[in-house]
GROMACS .gro file of C-alpha atoms in nm:
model
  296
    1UNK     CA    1  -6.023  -3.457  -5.088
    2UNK     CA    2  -5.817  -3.179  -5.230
    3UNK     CA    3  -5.976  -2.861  -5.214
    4UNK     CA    4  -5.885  -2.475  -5.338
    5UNK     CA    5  -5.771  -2.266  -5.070
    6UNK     CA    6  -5.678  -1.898  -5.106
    7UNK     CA    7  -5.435  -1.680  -4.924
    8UNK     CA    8  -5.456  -1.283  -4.933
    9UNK     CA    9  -5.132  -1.127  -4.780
   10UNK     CA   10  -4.839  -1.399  -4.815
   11UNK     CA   11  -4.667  -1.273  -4.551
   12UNK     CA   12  -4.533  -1.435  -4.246
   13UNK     CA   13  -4.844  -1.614  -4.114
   14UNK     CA   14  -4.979  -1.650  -4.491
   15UNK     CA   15  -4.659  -1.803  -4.586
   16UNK     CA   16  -4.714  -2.076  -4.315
   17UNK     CA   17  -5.024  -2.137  -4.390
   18UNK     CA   18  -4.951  -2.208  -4.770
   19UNK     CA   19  -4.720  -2.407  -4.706
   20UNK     CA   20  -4.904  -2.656  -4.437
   21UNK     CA   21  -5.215  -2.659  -4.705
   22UNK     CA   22  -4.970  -2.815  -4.995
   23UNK     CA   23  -4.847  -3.048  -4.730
   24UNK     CA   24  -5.207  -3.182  -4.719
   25UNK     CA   25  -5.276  -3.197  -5.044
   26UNK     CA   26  -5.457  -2.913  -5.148
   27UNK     CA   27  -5.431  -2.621  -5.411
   28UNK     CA   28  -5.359  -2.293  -5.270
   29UNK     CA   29  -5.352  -1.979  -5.454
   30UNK     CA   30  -5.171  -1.653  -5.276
   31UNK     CA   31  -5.190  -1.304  -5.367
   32UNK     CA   32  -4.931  -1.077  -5.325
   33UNK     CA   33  -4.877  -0.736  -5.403
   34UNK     CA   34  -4.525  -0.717  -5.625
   35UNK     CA   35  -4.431  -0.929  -5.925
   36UNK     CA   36  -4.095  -1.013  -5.845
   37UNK     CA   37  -4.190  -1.172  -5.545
   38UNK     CA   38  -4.336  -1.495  -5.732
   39UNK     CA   39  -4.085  -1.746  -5.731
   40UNK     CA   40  -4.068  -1.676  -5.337
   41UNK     CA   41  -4.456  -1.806  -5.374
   42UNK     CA   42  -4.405  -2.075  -5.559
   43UNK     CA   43  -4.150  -2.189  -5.357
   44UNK     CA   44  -4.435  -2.247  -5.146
   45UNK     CA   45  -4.597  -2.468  -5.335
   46UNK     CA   46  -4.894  -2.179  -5.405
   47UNK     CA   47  -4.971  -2.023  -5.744
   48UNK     CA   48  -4.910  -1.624  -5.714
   49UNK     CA   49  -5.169  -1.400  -5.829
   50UNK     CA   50  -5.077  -1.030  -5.838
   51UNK     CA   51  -5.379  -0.807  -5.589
   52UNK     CA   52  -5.333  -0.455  -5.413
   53UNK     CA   53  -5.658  -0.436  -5.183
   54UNK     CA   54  -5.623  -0.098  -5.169
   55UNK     CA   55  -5.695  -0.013  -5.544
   56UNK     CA   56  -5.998   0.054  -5.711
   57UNK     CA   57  -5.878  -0.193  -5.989
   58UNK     CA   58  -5.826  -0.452  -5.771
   59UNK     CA   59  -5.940  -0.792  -5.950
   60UNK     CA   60  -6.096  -1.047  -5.735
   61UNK     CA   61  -6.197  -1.270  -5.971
   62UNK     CA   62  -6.004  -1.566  -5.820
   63UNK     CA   63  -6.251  -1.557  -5.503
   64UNK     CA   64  -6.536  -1.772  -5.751
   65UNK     CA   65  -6.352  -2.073  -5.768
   66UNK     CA   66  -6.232  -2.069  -5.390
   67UNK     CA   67  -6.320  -2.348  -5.103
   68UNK     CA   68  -6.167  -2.169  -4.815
   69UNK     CA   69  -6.012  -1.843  -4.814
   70UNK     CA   70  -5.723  -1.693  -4.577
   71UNK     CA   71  -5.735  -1.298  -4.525
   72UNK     CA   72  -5.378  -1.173  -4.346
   73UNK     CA   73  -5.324  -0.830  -4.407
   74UNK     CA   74  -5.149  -0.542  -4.266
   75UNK     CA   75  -4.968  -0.219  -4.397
   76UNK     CA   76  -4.617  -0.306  -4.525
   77UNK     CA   77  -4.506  -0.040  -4.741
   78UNK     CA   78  -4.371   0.276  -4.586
   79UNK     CA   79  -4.630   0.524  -4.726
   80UNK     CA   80  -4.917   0.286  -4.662
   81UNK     CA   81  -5.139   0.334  -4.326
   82UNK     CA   82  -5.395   0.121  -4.119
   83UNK     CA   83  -5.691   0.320  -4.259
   84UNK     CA   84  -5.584   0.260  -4.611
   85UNK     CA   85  -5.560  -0.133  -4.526
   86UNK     CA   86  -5.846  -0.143  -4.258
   87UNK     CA   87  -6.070   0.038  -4.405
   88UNK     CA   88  -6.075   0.108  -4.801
   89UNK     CA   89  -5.901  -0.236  -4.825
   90UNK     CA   90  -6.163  -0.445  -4.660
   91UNK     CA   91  -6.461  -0.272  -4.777
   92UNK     CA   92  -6.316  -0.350  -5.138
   93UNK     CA   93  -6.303  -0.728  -5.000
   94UNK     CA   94  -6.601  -0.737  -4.900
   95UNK     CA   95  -6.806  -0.569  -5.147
   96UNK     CA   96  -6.616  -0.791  -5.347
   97UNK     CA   97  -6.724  -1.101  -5.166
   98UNK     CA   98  -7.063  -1.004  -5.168
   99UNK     CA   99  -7.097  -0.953  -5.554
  100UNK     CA  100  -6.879  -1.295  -5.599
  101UNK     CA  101  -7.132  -1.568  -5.791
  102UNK     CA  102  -7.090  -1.859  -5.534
  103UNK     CA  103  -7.107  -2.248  -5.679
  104UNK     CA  104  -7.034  -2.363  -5.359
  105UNK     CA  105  -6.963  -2.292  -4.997
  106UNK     CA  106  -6.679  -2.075  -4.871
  107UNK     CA  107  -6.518  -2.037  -4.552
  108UNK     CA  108  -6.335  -1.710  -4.496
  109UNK     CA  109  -6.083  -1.755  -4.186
  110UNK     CA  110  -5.990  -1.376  -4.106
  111UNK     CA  111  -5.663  -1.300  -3.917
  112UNK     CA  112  -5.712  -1.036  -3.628
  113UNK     CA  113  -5.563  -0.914  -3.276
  114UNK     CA  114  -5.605  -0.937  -2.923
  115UNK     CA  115  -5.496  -0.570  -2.926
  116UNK     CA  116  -5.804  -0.491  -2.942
  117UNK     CA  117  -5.843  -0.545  -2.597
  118UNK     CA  118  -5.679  -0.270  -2.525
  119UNK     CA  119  -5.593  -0.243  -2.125
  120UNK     CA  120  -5.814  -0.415  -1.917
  121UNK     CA  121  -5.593  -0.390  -1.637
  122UNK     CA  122  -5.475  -0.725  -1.674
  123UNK     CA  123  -5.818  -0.870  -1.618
  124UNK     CA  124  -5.943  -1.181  -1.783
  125UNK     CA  125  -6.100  -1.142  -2.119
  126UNK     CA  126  -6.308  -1.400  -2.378
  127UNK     CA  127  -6.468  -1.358  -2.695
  128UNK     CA  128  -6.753  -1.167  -2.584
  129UNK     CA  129  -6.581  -0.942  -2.339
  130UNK     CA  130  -6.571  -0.542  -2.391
  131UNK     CA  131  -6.342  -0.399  -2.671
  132UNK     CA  132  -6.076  -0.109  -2.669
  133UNK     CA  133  -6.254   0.134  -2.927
  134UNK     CA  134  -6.067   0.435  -2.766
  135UNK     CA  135  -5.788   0.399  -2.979
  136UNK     CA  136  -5.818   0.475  -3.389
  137UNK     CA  137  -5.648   0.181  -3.457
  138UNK     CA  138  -5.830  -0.044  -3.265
  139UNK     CA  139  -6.167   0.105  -3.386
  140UNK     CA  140  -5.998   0.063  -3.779
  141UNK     CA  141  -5.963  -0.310  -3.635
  142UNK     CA  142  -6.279  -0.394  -3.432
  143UNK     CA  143  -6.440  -0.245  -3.766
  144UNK     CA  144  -6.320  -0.468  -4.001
  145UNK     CA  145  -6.370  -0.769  -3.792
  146UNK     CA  146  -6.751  -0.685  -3.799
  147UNK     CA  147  -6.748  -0.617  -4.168
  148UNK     CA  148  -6.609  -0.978  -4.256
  149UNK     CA  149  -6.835  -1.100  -3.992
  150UNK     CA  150  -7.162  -0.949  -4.164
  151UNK     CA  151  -7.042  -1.136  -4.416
  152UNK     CA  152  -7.187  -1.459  -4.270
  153UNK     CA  153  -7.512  -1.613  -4.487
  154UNK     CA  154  -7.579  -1.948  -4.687
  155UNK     CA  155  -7.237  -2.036  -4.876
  156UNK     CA  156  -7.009  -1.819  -4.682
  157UNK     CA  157  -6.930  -1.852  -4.315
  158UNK     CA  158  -6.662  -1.610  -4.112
  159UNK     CA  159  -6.417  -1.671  -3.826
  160UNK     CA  160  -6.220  -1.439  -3.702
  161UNK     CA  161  -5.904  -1.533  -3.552
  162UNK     CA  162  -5.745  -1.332  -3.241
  163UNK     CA  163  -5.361  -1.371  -3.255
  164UNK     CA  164  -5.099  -1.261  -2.995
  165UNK     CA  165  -4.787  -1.150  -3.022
  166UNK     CA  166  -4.651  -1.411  -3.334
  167UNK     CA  167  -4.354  -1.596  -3.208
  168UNK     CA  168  -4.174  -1.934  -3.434
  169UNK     CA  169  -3.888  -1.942  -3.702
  170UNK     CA  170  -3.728  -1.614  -3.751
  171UNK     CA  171  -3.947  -1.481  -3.440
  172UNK     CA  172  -3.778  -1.593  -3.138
  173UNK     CA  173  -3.908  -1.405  -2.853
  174UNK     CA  174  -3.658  -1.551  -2.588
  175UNK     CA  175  -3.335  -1.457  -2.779
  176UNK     CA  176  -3.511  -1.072  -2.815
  177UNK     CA  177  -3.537  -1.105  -2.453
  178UNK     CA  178  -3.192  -1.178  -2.395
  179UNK     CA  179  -3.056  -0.900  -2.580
  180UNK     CA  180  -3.273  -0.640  -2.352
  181UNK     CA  181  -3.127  -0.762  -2.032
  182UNK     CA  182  -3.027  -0.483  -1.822
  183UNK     CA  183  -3.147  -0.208  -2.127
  184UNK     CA  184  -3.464   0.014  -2.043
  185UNK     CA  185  -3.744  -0.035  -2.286
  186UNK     CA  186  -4.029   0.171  -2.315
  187UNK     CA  187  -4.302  -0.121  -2.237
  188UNK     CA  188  -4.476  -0.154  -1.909
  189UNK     CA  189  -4.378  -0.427  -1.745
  190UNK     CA  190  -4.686  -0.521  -1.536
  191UNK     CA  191  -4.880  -0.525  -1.865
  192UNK     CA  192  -4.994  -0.903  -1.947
  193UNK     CA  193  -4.962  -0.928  -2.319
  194UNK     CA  194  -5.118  -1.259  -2.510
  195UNK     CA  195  -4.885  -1.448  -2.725
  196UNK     CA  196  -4.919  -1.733  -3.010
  197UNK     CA  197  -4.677  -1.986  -3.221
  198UNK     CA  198  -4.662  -1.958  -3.587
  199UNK     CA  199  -4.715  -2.383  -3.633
  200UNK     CA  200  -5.020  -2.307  -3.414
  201UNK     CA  201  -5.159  -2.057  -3.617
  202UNK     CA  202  -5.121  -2.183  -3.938
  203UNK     CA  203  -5.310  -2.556  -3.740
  204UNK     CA  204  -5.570  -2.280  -3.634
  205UNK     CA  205  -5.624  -2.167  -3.972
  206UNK     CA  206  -5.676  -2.525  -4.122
  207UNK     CA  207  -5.889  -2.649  -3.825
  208UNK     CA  208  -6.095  -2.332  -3.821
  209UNK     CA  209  -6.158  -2.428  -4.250
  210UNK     CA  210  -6.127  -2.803  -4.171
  211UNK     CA  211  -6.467  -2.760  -3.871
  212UNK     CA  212  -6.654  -2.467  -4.042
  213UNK     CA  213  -6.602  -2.250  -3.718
  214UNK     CA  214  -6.815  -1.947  -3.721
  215UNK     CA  215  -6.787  -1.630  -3.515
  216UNK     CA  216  -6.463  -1.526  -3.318
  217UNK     CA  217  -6.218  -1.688  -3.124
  218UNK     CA  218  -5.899  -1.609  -2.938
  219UNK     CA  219  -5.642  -1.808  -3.100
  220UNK     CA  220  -5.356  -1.774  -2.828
  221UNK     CA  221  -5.160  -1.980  -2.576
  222UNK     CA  222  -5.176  -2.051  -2.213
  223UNK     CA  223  -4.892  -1.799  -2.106
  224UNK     CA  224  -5.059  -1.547  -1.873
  225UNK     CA  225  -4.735  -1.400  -1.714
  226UNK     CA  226  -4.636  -0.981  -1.724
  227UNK     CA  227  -4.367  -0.842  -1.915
  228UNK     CA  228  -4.128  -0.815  -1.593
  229UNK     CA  229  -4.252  -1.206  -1.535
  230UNK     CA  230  -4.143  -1.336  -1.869
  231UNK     CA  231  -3.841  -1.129  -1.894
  232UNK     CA  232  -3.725  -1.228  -1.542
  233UNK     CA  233  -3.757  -1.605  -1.569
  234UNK     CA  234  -3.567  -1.570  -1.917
  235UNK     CA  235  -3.272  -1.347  -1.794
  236UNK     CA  236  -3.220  -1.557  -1.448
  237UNK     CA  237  -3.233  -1.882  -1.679
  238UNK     CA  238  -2.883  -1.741  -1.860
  239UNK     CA  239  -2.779  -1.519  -1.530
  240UNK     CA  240  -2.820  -1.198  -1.686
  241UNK     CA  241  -2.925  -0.831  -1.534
  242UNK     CA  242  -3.327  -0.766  -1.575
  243UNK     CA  243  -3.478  -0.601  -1.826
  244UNK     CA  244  -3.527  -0.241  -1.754
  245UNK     CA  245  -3.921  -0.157  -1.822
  246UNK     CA  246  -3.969   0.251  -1.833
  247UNK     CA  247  -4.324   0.254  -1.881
  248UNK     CA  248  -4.542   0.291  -2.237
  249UNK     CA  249  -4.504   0.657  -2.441
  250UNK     CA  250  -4.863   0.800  -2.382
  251UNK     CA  251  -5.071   0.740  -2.653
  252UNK     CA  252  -4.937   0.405  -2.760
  253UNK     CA  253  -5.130   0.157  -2.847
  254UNK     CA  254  -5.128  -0.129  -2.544
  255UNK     CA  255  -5.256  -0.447  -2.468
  256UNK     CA  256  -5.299  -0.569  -2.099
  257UNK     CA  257  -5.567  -0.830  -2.071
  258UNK     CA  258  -5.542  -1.206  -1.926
  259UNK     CA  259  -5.698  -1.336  -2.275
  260UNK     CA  260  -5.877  -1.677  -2.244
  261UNK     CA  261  -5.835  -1.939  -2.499
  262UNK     CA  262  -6.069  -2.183  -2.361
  263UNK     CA  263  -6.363  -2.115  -2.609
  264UNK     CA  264  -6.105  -2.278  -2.936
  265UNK     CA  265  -6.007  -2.547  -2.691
  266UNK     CA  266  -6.428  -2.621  -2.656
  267UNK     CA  267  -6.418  -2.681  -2.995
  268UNK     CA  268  -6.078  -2.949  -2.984
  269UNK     CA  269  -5.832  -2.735  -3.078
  270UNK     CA  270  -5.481  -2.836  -2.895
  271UNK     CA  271  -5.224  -2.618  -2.909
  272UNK     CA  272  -4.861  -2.760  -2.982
  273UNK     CA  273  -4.704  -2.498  -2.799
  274UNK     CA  274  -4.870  -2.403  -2.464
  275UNK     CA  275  -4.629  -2.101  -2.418
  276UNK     CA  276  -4.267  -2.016  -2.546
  277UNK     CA  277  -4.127  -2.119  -2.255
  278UNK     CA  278  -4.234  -2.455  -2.251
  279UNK     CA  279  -4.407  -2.412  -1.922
  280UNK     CA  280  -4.766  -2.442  -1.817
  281UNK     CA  281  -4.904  -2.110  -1.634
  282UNK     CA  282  -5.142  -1.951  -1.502
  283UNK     CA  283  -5.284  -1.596  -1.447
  284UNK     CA  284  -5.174  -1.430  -1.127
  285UNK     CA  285  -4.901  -1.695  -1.119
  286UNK     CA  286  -4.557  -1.476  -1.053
  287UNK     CA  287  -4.356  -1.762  -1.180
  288UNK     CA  288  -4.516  -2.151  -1.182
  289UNK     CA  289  -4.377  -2.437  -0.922
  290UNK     CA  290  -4.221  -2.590  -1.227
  291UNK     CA  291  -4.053  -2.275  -1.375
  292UNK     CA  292  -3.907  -2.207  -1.007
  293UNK     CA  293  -3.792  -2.557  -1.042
  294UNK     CA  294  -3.580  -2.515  -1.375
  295UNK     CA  295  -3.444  -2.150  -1.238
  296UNK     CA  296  -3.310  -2.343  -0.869
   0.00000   0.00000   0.00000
């Protein structure tokens, strides 16, 4: 039964997700921020509707006539910073929300980060495990998360979403890899980052709206290897040097955190891509039988 499904930030991930929506039959409506970008929506298959979340004139009118709703934001102009998005951007949402006459139920799917994790020394973390809320970003983050989840009450129900690092078309994290080999970056390399496919985020998003899920959930794949780990296997695949890893600037904002995706996979979500590599592993796992296999 074709449904209407909206999309707030059309960007990479919102793009994706238009676009799978369409393919099953359903009316999406995106919002974007600049006129000229509307054929690029339609393209899609989506209807464009012009909205600056930021702006006391915003117009949310479209949320009354909406079956499931998509929320993927982030700064993307120049001038425009993560407390203008994070916070005076979702509090507009959400008072908007709340004010919004409902007819019928809504499911609001909102897109966040396991950054804000933080370090946890490369520990494993689930849903309900300790957040980073020493960083101001993170706190701008872990913030809005709870606002949209507040949210929660008859006709509306919330999940938030914890992505990785985004990898897919136009994103490919092995070919980035390749062109560090032998060149120092300022990562650490014993930090264990989380990563996730695009195709599996934008399956997330419709099985998250398609099974009412409620509450949080770390959306990411089964790759639990370092920096130095991943890099490694990837540069002694195509014989090239190692990436040089100089260590994080202080202050910057890291994640470091085995992240757990089993509490999604409760629920029957399967992921299509398990990691980039195409390999099954496993935390504490310097590189898997099968990946020292394919580098013999």
């Amino acid at each position: 039964m074709s449904q209407r499904f909206g999309v707030i930030g059309c960007g990479y991930v919102g793009s994706a997700v238009c676009r799978r929506l369409r393919l099953a039959g359903h009316d999406v409506l995106a919002t974007i921020r600049d006129a000229a970008r509307f054929p690029r929506v339609e393209a899609l298959g989506a209807t464009p509707t012009l909205l600056d979340l930021v702006s006391d004139q915003a117009n949310f009118s479209f949320l009354e006539e909406l079956d499931g709703l998509l929320i993927s934001v982030a700064p993307t102009r120049q001038e425009e910073s993560y407390e203008e998005v994070f916070s005076k951007g979702i509090k507009n949402l959400v008072q908007a929300l709340k004010t919004c006459p409902r007819q019928r139920p809504l499911h609001i799917t909102y897109i966040s980060t396991v950054g804000v994790f933080g370090d946890q020394g490369g520990q494993e973390v689930g849903e309900g495990s300790p957040l980073d809320r020493s960083h101001p970003i993170n706190r701008l983050l872990i913030e809005a998360e709870q606002q949209l989840l507040d949210l929660q009450g008859p006709n509306r129900s919330v999940c938030v979403l914890r992505l990785g690092g985004i990898y897919g078309p136009g994103r490919d994290m092995v070919s980035l890899v390749q062109q560090a080999a032998g060149r120092p970056i300022s990562r650490d390399g014993d930090h264990i980052p989380a990563w996730t496919h695009l195709e599996d985020i934008s399956r997330g998003v419709e099985f998250a709206w398609y099974h009412d899920l409620e509450g949080t959930f770390n959306l990411v794949d089964d790759m639990r290897l370092s920096r130095r780990q991943l890099s490694n296997i990837i540069c002694e695949r195509r014989g090239l040097p190692p990436v040089i890893w100089c260590g994080a600037p202080n202050g910057a904002r890291v994640v470091n955190a085995s992240v757990s995706n089993a509490k999604i996979k409760r629920r029957g979500f399967k992921f299509l891509s398990p990691s980039m590599l195409g390999l099954p592993t496993q935390s504490g796992d310097v590189i898997s039988r099968q990946a020292r296999s394919e580098l013999s």
